[in-house]
PDB file of C-alpha atoms in Angstrom:
ATOM      1  CA  MET F  69     -14.147  42.510  38.810  1.00  0.00           C
ATOM      2  CA  SER F  70     -18.029  42.042  38.892  1.00  0.00           C
ATOM      3  CA  ALA F  71     -20.287  39.473  41.754  1.00  0.00           C
ATOM      4  CA  ASN F  72     -21.334  37.327  39.242  1.00  0.00           C
ATOM      5  CA  GLU F  73     -17.922  36.371  37.497  1.00  0.00           C
ATOM      6  CA  PRO F  74     -15.950  33.123  38.597  1.00  0.00           C
ATOM      7  CA  THR F  75     -13.798  32.527  40.495  1.00  0.00           C
ATOM      8  CA  THR F  76     -11.650  29.620  41.304  1.00  0.00           C
ATOM      9  CA  ALA F  77     -10.680  28.140  45.002  1.00  0.00           C
ATOM     10  CA  SER F  78      -7.635  31.126  45.972  1.00  0.00           C
ATOM     11  CA  GLY F  79     -10.392  34.524  44.630  1.00  0.00           C
ATOM     12  CA  THR F  80      -8.570  35.113  41.267  1.00  0.00           C
ATOM     13  CA  PRO F  81     -10.393  35.350  38.430  1.00  0.00           C
ATOM     14  CA  ALA F  82     -11.533  31.853  36.360  1.00  0.00           C
ATOM     15  CA  ALA F  83     -10.024  31.057  32.738  1.00  0.00           C
ATOM     16  CA  PRO F  84     -12.699  32.203  30.503  1.00  0.00           C
ATOM     17  CA  SER F  85     -15.368  29.035  28.864  1.00  0.00           C
ATOM     18  CA  THR F  86     -15.281  26.936  26.422  1.00  0.00           C
ATOM     19  CA  THR F  87     -18.450  25.140  26.975  1.00  0.00           C
ATOM     20  CA  ALA F  88     -21.732  25.083  25.266  1.00  0.00           C
ATOM     21  CA  GLY F  89     -23.094  29.203  24.562  1.00  0.00           C
ATOM     22  CA  ALA F  90     -19.652  30.247  24.163  1.00  0.00           C
ATOM     23  CA  GLU F  91     -18.312  31.836  20.894  1.00  0.00           C
ATOM     24  CA  VAL F  92     -14.522  30.403  21.234  1.00  0.00           C
ATOM     25  CA  GLU F  93     -14.591  28.571  18.278  1.00  0.00           C
ATOM     26  CA  ALA F  94     -11.767  26.226  17.578  1.00  0.00           C
ATOM     27  CA  THR F  95      -9.942  26.119  14.567  1.00  0.00           C
ATOM     28  CA  PRO F  96      -9.292  22.329  13.383  1.00  0.00           C
ATOM     29  CA  LEU F  97      -6.136  21.110  11.523  1.00  0.00           C
ATOM     30  CA  ARG F  98      -7.506  19.366   9.357  1.00  0.00           C
ATOM     31  CA  ALA F  99     -10.751  18.431   7.837  1.00  0.00           C
ATOM     32  CA  PRO F 100     -12.263  14.773   8.884  1.00  0.00           C
ATOM     33  CA  ALA F 101     -10.776  12.215   7.482  1.00  0.00           C
ATOM     34  CA  ALA F 102     -13.425   9.981   5.466  1.00  0.00           C
ATOM     35  CA  THR F 103     -14.257   6.406   5.708  1.00  0.00           C
ATOM     36  CA  ALA F 104     -12.854   3.752   4.965  1.00  0.00           C
ATOM     37  CA  ASP F 105     -13.977   1.457   1.694  1.00  0.00           C
ATOM     38  CA  VAL F 106     -15.689  -1.685   2.807  1.00  0.00           C
ATOM     39  CA  ILE F 107     -14.228  -3.846   0.555  1.00  0.00           C
ATOM     40  CA  GLY F 108     -14.968  -7.619   1.840  1.00  0.00           C
ATOM     41  CA  THR F 109     -15.010  -9.520   4.770  1.00  0.00           C
ATOM     42  CA  ARG F 110     -12.400 -12.329   6.271  1.00  0.00           C
ATOM     43  CA  THR F 111     -12.835 -15.176   8.488  1.00  0.00           C
ATOM     44  CA  GLY F 112     -10.576 -17.533  10.727  1.00  0.00           C
ATOM     45  CA  MET F 113      -7.270 -16.397  10.773  1.00  0.00           C
ATOM     46  CA  PHE F 114      -5.539 -16.635   8.048  1.00  0.00           C
ATOM     47  CA  GLY F 115      -8.474 -15.774   5.808  1.00  0.00           C
ATOM     48  CA  VAL F 116      -9.152 -19.351   4.311  1.00  0.00           C
ATOM     49  CA  GLN F 117     -12.271 -20.689   3.174  1.00  0.00           C
ATOM     50  CA  GLY F 118     -13.624 -24.075   4.090  1.00  0.00           C
ATOM     51  CA  THR F 119     -11.833 -26.911   5.995  1.00  0.00           C
ATOM     52  CA  GLY F 120      -8.703 -25.256   5.916  1.00  0.00           C
ATOM     53  CA  ASP F 121      -8.344 -23.519   8.758  1.00  0.00           C
ATOM     54  CA  THR F 122      -6.672 -24.976  12.170  1.00  0.00           C
ATOM     55  CA  SER F 123      -5.743 -22.269  13.783  1.00  0.00           C
ATOM     56  CA  GLY F 124      -8.653 -22.535  16.404  1.00  0.00           C
ATOM     57  CA  PHE F 125     -10.017 -19.226  15.144  1.00  0.00           C
ATOM     58  CA  GLY F 126     -12.658 -20.186  12.123  1.00  0.00           C
ATOM     59  CA  GLY F 127     -15.461 -18.095  13.997  1.00  0.00           C
ATOM     60  CA  LEU F 128     -12.768 -15.223  13.914  1.00  0.00           C
ATOM     61  CA  VAL F 129     -14.726 -12.027  11.144  1.00  0.00           C
ATOM     62  CA  ARG F 130     -12.972  -9.001  10.066  1.00  0.00           C
ATOM     63  CA  THR F 131     -13.815  -6.810   7.400  1.00  0.00           C
ATOM     64  CA  VAL F 132     -11.061  -5.834   4.663  1.00  0.00           C
ATOM     65  CA  THR F 133     -11.068  -1.789   4.112  1.00  0.00           C
ATOM     66  CA  MET F 134      -9.121   0.028   2.130  1.00  0.00           C
ATOM     67  CA  ALA F 135      -7.726   3.591   3.077  1.00  0.00           C
ATOM     68  CA  PRO F 136      -9.653   6.441   1.368  1.00  0.00           C
ATOM     69  CA  ALA F 137      -8.834  10.067  -0.097  1.00  0.00           C
ATOM     70  CA  ALA F 138      -7.658  11.766   2.406  1.00  0.00           C
ATOM     71  CA  GLN F 139      -8.369  15.388   2.397  1.00  0.00           C
ATOM     72  CA  ARG F 140      -6.247  18.810   3.306  1.00  0.00           C
ATOM     73  CA  PRO F 141      -4.556  19.883   4.654  1.00  0.00           C
ATOM     74  CA  TYR F 142      -2.598  16.406   4.226  1.00  0.00           C
ATOM     75  CA  GLY F 143       0.646  17.866   6.953  1.00  0.00           C
ATOM     76  CA  SER F 144       3.894  17.595   7.090  1.00  0.00           C
ATOM     77  CA  TYR F 145       5.509  18.014   3.389  1.00  0.00           C
ATOM     78  CA  PHE F 146       2.606  15.919   2.090  1.00  0.00           C
ATOM     79  CA  ASP F 147       0.482  19.675   0.149  1.00  0.00           C
ATOM     80  CA  ASP F 148       4.226  20.712  -0.807  1.00  0.00           C
ATOM     81  CA  VAL F 149       4.559  17.278  -2.965  1.00  0.00           C
ATOM     82  CA  VAL F 150       1.173  16.901  -4.316  1.00  0.00           C
ATOM     83  CA  ASP F 151       1.493  20.032  -5.351  1.00  0.00           C
ATOM     84  CA  LEU F 152       4.266  19.490  -7.078  1.00  0.00           C
ATOM     85  CA  VAL F 153       4.180  16.673  -9.083  1.00  0.00           C
ATOM     86  CA  ALA F 154       0.966  18.209 -10.102  1.00  0.00           C
ATOM     87  CA  GLU F 155       2.725  20.828 -11.537  1.00  0.00           C
ATOM     88  CA  VAL F 156       5.186  18.722 -12.879  1.00  0.00           C
ATOM     89  CA  LEU F 157       2.540  16.842 -14.730  1.00  0.00           C
ATOM     90  CA  GLU F 158       0.583  19.174 -16.099  1.00  0.00           C
ATOM     91  CA  GLU F 159       4.350  20.535 -17.830  1.00  0.00           C
ATOM     92  CA  GLN F 160       4.004  17.151 -18.701  1.00  0.00           C
ATOM     93  CA  GLY F 161       0.858  17.309 -20.986  1.00  0.00           C
ATOM     94  CA  VAL F 162      -0.498  14.667 -17.890  1.00  0.00           C
ATOM     95  CA  PRO F 163      -3.608  16.320 -15.644  1.00  0.00           C
ATOM     96  CA  PHE F 164      -3.296  15.244 -12.190  1.00  0.00           C
ATOM     97  CA  ALA F 165      -5.857  13.325 -11.868  1.00  0.00           C
ATOM     98  CA  ASP F 166      -5.261  11.411 -14.947  1.00  0.00           C
ATOM     99  CA  ALA F 167      -1.558  10.170 -13.668  1.00  0.00           C
ATOM    100  CA  ILE F 168      -2.784  10.316  -9.510  1.00  0.00           C
ATOM    101  CA  GLU F 169      -6.033   7.944  -9.007  1.00  0.00           C
ATOM    102  CA  ARG F 170      -6.152   9.537  -5.016  1.00  0.00           C
ATOM    103  CA  VAL F 171      -4.011  10.791  -2.516  1.00  0.00           C
ATOM    104  CA  VAL F 172      -3.654   8.539   1.362  1.00  0.00           C
ATOM    105  CA  VAL F 173      -2.333  10.004   3.987  1.00  0.00           C
ATOM    106  CA  ASP F 174      -2.772   6.959   6.521  1.00  0.00           C
ATOM    107  CA  ARG F 175      -0.259   5.981   9.216  1.00  0.00           C
ATOM    108  CA  GLY F 176       1.406   9.501   8.944  1.00  0.00           C
ATOM    109  CA  GLU F 177       2.608   7.823   5.536  1.00  0.00           C
ATOM    110  CA  LEU F 178       1.567  10.037   2.163  1.00  0.00           C
ATOM    111  CA  THR F 179      -0.005   7.069  -1.138  1.00  0.00           C
ATOM    112  CA  LEU F 180      -0.159   8.592  -4.596  1.00  0.00           C
ATOM    113  CA  MET F 181      -2.542   5.696  -5.662  1.00  0.00           C
ATOM    114  CA  VAL F 182      -1.127   5.861  -9.776  1.00  0.00           C
ATOM    115  CA  ARG F 183      -2.615   4.952 -12.624  1.00  0.00           C
ATOM    116  CA  ARG F 184      -0.183   2.087 -14.231  1.00  0.00           C
ATOM    117  CA  GLU F 185       0.246   3.834 -17.574  1.00  0.00           C
ATOM    118  CA  HIS F 186       1.055   6.910 -16.182  1.00  0.00           C
ATOM    119  CA  LEU F 187       3.515   5.222 -13.525  1.00  0.00           C
ATOM    120  CA  VAL F 188       7.474   5.191 -15.052  1.00  0.00           C
ATOM    121  CA  ARG F 189       6.552   9.045 -16.182  1.00  0.00           C
ATOM    122  CA  LEU F 190       5.943   9.860 -12.067  1.00  0.00           C
ATOM    123  CA  ALA F 191       8.593   7.691 -11.379  1.00  0.00           C
ATOM    124  CA  ARG F 192      11.651   9.189 -13.477  1.00  0.00           C
ATOM    125  CA  ALA F 193       9.444  13.054 -12.732  1.00  0.00           C
ATOM    126  CA  LEU F 194       9.915  11.693  -9.102  1.00  0.00           C
ATOM    127  CA  ARG F 195      13.345  11.517  -9.345  1.00  0.00           C
ATOM    128  CA  ASP F 196      14.738  13.975 -12.160  1.00  0.00           C
ATOM    129  CA  GLU F 197      12.839  16.868 -10.466  1.00  0.00           C
ATOM    130  CA  GLN F 198      15.116  19.661  -8.165  1.00  0.00           C
ATOM    131  CA  ASP F 199      12.164  20.261  -5.743  1.00  0.00           C
ATOM    132  CA  LEU F 200      11.564  16.610  -5.437  1.00  0.00           C
ATOM    133  CA  ARG F 201      14.355  14.453  -5.249  1.00  0.00           C
ATOM    134  CA  PHE F 202      13.070  10.652  -4.809  1.00  0.00           C
ATOM    135  CA  GLU F 203      16.469   9.082  -6.227  1.00  0.00           C
ATOM    136  CA  LEU F 204      16.099   5.967  -3.676  1.00  0.00           C
ATOM    137  CA  SER F 205      14.130   3.045  -4.086  1.00  0.00           C
ATOM    138  CA  LEU F 206      13.551   0.925  -1.488  1.00  0.00           C
ATOM    139  CA  GLY F 207      11.559  -1.699  -3.345  1.00  0.00           C
ATOM    140  CA  VAL F 208       9.086  -3.399  -5.032  1.00  0.00           C
ATOM    141  CA  SER F 209       6.412  -4.951  -2.616  1.00  0.00           C
ATOM    142  CA  GLY F 210       3.108  -6.882  -3.880  1.00  0.00           C
ATOM    143  CA  VAL F 211      -0.288  -7.045  -1.906  1.00  0.00           C
ATOM    144  CA  HIS F 212      -3.287  -9.441  -3.089  1.00  0.00           C
ATOM    145  CA  TYR F 213      -7.166  -8.325  -2.467  1.00  0.00           C
ATOM    146  CA  PRO F 214      -9.653 -11.195  -3.592  1.00  0.00           C
ATOM    147  CA  HIS F 215     -11.901  -8.743  -2.830  1.00  0.00           C
ATOM    148  CA  ASP F 216     -10.927  -5.829  -4.311  1.00  0.00           C
ATOM    149  CA  VAL F 217     -12.783  -6.657  -7.521  1.00  0.00           C
ATOM    150  CA  GLY F 218     -11.095  -5.039 -10.992  1.00  0.00           C
ATOM    151  CA  ARG F 219      -7.487  -3.806  -9.135  1.00  0.00           C
ATOM    152  CA  GLU F 220      -7.021  -7.028  -7.023  1.00  0.00           C
ATOM    153  CA  LEU F 221      -3.566  -7.018  -7.415  1.00  0.00           C
ATOM    154  CA  HIS F 222      -1.460  -4.257  -5.629  1.00  0.00           C
ATOM    155  CA  ALA F 223       2.488  -3.031  -6.548  1.00  0.00           C
ATOM    156  CA  VAL F 224       3.940  -1.039  -4.085  1.00  0.00           C
ATOM    157  CA  VAL F 225       7.704   0.973  -4.853  1.00  0.00           C
ATOM    158  CA  HIS F 226       8.756   2.243  -1.811  1.00  0.00           C
ATOM    159  CA  LEU F 227      10.608   6.375  -1.981  1.00  0.00           C
ATOM    160  CA  MET F 228      12.722   7.786  -0.027  1.00  0.00           C
ATOM    161  CA  SER F 229      14.487  11.971  -0.644  1.00  0.00           C
ATOM    162  CA  ILE F 230      18.251  11.746   0.153  1.00  0.00           C
ATOM    163  CA  THR F 231      18.298  15.009  -0.863  1.00  0.00           C
ATOM    164  CA  HIS F 232      15.033  16.685   1.665  1.00  0.00           C
ATOM    165  CA  GLY F 233      15.151  13.594   3.808  1.00  0.00           C
ATOM    166  CA  ARG F 234      10.803  12.493   2.918  1.00  0.00           C
ATOM    167  CA  HIS F 235       9.632   9.335   2.252  1.00  0.00           C
ATOM    168  CA  LEU F 236       6.644   8.581  -0.795  1.00  0.00           C
ATOM    169  CA  ARG F 237       4.403   4.991  -1.566  1.00  0.00           C
ATOM    170  CA  LEU F 238       3.455   4.872  -4.706  1.00  0.00           C
ATOM    171  CA  GLU F 239       0.646   2.092  -5.477  1.00  0.00           C
ATOM    172  CA  VAL F 240       0.049   0.775  -8.288  1.00  0.00           C
ATOM    173  CA  THR F 241      -3.213  -1.998  -9.092  1.00  0.00           C
ATOM    174  CA  ALA F 242      -4.237  -4.902 -12.000  1.00  0.00           C
ATOM    175  CA  PRO F 243      -6.744  -7.021 -12.443  1.00  0.00           C
ATOM    176  CA  ASP F 244      -6.485 -10.640 -12.118  1.00  0.00           C
ATOM    177  CA  ALA F 245      -7.531 -10.459 -15.442  1.00  0.00           C
ATOM    178  CA  ASP F 246      -4.510  -8.713 -16.624  1.00  0.00           C
ATOM    179  CA  PRO F 247      -1.685  -8.406 -14.286  1.00  0.00           C
ATOM    180  CA  HIS F 248       0.161  -6.859 -15.855  1.00  0.00           C
ATOM    181  CA  ILE F 249       2.713  -3.317 -14.267  1.00  0.00           C
ATOM    182  CA  PRO F 250       5.225  -1.623 -16.136  1.00  0.00           C
ATOM    183  CA  SER F 251       8.761  -1.639 -14.611  1.00  0.00           C
ATOM    184  CA  THR F 252      10.652   0.752 -13.272  1.00  0.00           C
ATOM    185  CA  THR F 253      13.781  -0.587 -13.368  1.00  0.00           C
ATOM    186  CA  SER F 254      14.883   2.176 -16.207  1.00  0.00           C
ATOM    187  CA  VAL F 255      14.248   4.310 -13.110  1.00  0.00           C
ATOM    188  CA  TYR F 256      15.881   2.814 -10.814  1.00  0.00           C
ATOM    189  CA  PRO F 257      17.361  -0.444 -11.521  1.00  0.00           C
ATOM    190  CA  THR F 258      18.110  -1.043  -8.161  1.00  0.00           C
ATOM    191  CA  ASN F 259      14.107  -2.688  -8.332  1.00  0.00           C
ATOM    192  CA  ASP F 260      15.194  -5.209 -10.290  1.00  0.00           C
ATOM    193  CA  TRP F 261      15.207  -7.976  -8.062  1.00  0.00           C
ATOM    194  CA  HIS F 262      12.037  -7.014  -5.907  1.00  0.00           C
ATOM    195  CA  GLU F 263       9.803  -6.689  -8.909  1.00  0.00           C
ATOM    196  CA  ARG F 264      10.820 -10.673  -9.491  1.00  0.00           C
ATOM    197  CA  GLU F 265      10.243 -11.461  -5.942  1.00  0.00           C
ATOM    198  CA  THR F 266       7.002  -9.648  -7.052  1.00  0.00           C
ATOM    199  CA  TRP F 267       5.474 -11.564  -9.812  1.00  0.00           C
ATOM    200  CA  ASP F 268       7.640 -14.922  -8.303  1.00  0.00           C
ATOM    201  CA  PHE F 269       5.108 -15.174  -5.145  1.00  0.00           C
ATOM    202  CA  PHE F 270       2.069 -12.523  -6.578  1.00  0.00           C
ATOM    203  CA  GLY F 271       1.937 -13.026 -10.753  1.00  0.00           C
ATOM    204  CA  ILE F 272       2.655  -9.249 -11.447  1.00  0.00           C
ATOM    205  CA  VAL F 273       3.881  -9.203 -14.850  1.00  0.00           C
ATOM    206  CA  PHE F 274       6.370  -6.298 -15.030  1.00  0.00           C
ATOM    207  CA  ASP F 275       6.710  -5.454 -18.299  1.00  0.00           C
ATOM    208  CA  GLY F 276      10.094  -3.762 -19.420  1.00  0.00           C
ATOM    209  CA  HIS F 277      11.860  -6.600 -16.877  1.00  0.00           C
ATOM    210  CA  PRO F 278      15.292  -7.155 -18.453  1.00  0.00           C
ATOM    211  CA  ALA F 279      14.712 -10.726 -16.932  1.00  0.00           C
ATOM    212  CA  LEU F 280      12.010 -11.534 -14.981  1.00  0.00           C
ATOM    213  CA  ALA F 281      11.740 -14.804 -13.914  1.00  0.00           C
ATOM    214  CA  ARG F 282      11.490 -16.243 -10.301  1.00  0.00           C
ATOM    215  CA  ILE F 283      13.582 -15.378  -7.284  1.00  0.00           C
ATOM    216  CA  ALA F 284      13.075 -17.824  -4.444  1.00  0.00           C
ATOM    217  CA  MET F 285      11.125 -20.875  -5.857  1.00  0.00           C
ATOM    218  CA  PRO F 286      11.785 -23.024  -8.515  1.00  0.00           C
ATOM    219  CA  ASP F 287      11.238 -22.623 -12.059  1.00  0.00           C
ATOM    220  CA  ASP F 288       8.777 -25.380 -12.607  1.00  0.00           C
ATOM    221  CA  TRP F 289       6.674 -24.240  -9.375  1.00  0.00           C
ATOM    222  CA  PRO F 290       3.289 -24.090 -10.523  1.00  0.00           C
ATOM    223  CA  GLY F 291       1.217 -20.431  -9.390  1.00  0.00           C
ATOM    224  CA  HIS F 292       1.882 -17.889  -7.172  1.00  0.00           C
ATOM    225  CA  PRO F 293       2.220 -18.702  -2.970  1.00  0.00           C
ATOM    226  CA  GLN F 294       1.515 -15.317  -1.414  1.00  0.00           C
ATOM    227  CA  ARG F 295      -1.651 -14.850  -3.397  1.00  0.00           C
ATOM    228  CA  LYS F 296      -4.681 -14.801  -1.365  1.00  0.00           C
ATOM    229  CA  ASP F 297      -6.181 -17.523  -3.286  1.00  0.00           C
ATOM    230  CA  TYR F 298      -3.518 -20.504  -3.923  1.00  0.00           C
ATOM    231  CA  PRO F 299      -3.453 -23.781  -2.163  1.00  0.00           C
ATOM    232  CA  LEU F 300      -2.962 -24.257   1.582  1.00  0.00           C
ATOM    233  CA  GLY F 301      -1.419 -27.533   0.266  1.00  0.00           C
ATOM    234  CA  GLY F 302       1.685 -29.128   2.124  1.00  0.00           C
ATOM    235  CA  ILE F 303       3.381 -32.399   1.824  1.00  0.00           C
ATOM    236  CA  PRO F 304       2.916 -35.081   4.848  1.00  0.00           C
ATOM    237  CA  VAL F 305       5.802 -34.797   7.510  1.00  0.00           C
ATOM    238  CA  GLU F 306       7.843 -37.878   8.892  1.00  0.00           C
ATOM    239  CA  TYR F 307       8.978 -36.880  12.184  1.00  0.00           C
ATOM    240  CA  LYS F 308       9.633 -40.076  14.634  1.00  0.00           C
ATOM    241  CA  GLY F 309       7.840 -43.041  12.674  1.00  0.00           C
ATOM    242  CA  ALA F 310       4.577 -40.759  12.762  1.00  0.00           C
ATOM    243  CA  THR F 311       3.146 -38.289   9.901  1.00  0.00           C
ATOM    244  CA  VAL F 312       1.597 -35.484  10.077  1.00  0.00           C
ATOM    245  CA  PRO F 313      -0.502 -34.469   7.505  1.00  0.00           C
ATOM    246  CA  PRO F 314      -1.197 -31.426   4.941  1.00  0.00           C
ATOM    247  CA  ALA F 315      -2.011 -28.355   6.050  1.00  0.00           C
ATOM    248  CA  ASP F 316      -5.777 -28.146   4.866  1.00  0.00           C
ATOM    249  CA  GLU F 317      -5.840 -31.884   5.677  1.00  0.00           C
ATOM    250  CA  ARG F 318      -4.990 -31.640   8.832  1.00  0.00           C
ATOM    251  CA  ARG F 319      -8.413 -31.117  11.421  1.00  0.00           C
ATOM    252  CA  SER F 320     -10.615 -27.835  11.506  1.00  0.00           C
ATOM    253  CA  TYR F 321     -11.253 -25.966  14.937  1.00  0.00           C
ATOM    254  CA  SER F 322     -13.946 -23.863  12.864  1.00  0.00           C
TER     255      SER F 322
END
């Protein structure tokens, strides 16, 4: 050991330094994530516009972001699933980029953003391909992003492979002006009621559904109450002689 070699307090040689100037270079496990896409801002607790916010958080301002496309390596089994999907689509004469808008890895989940005209084809391949075998659909849910212009309505299909112990999300978008998305009930019959509920609350029309009708609201109910642009509304409530006005007529704390 030379006189200039660093030592610990006990006199043993210290570990090699990895500070600036060292030749040791760490290899990242994955490429850095892209910046999230900002599509708008929300004010208040519930994004209410005007005088309807009675939460007391009228001054709260938050950005509305969408998860960006992920970069390889995705991690876990995600790379294998994406490669298999690309292979199956190519065998059917559909380029991967034509069917999948982007691949998203967010909060430990893999999501394929699917163009709606290819949804049923992809769902059937995911179910039937032996190396994929996403044979179980856990349901369909809806989201409404008024700021996501041209793709305001999102439908999410949650899939699970019991064979391989894997999870996958399919996300499909449609504009408010054309709220049509193909039904997946021909591939996953259990999505029947889930698509009805998504239609009921968000107004997404699932083309090819065997009996698309409301499941919670009355048949003559106007509009779809979980859309962000749905009026807060309400009815007066009487309680021990006192009357509480509808939610959108109460005092605003902004």
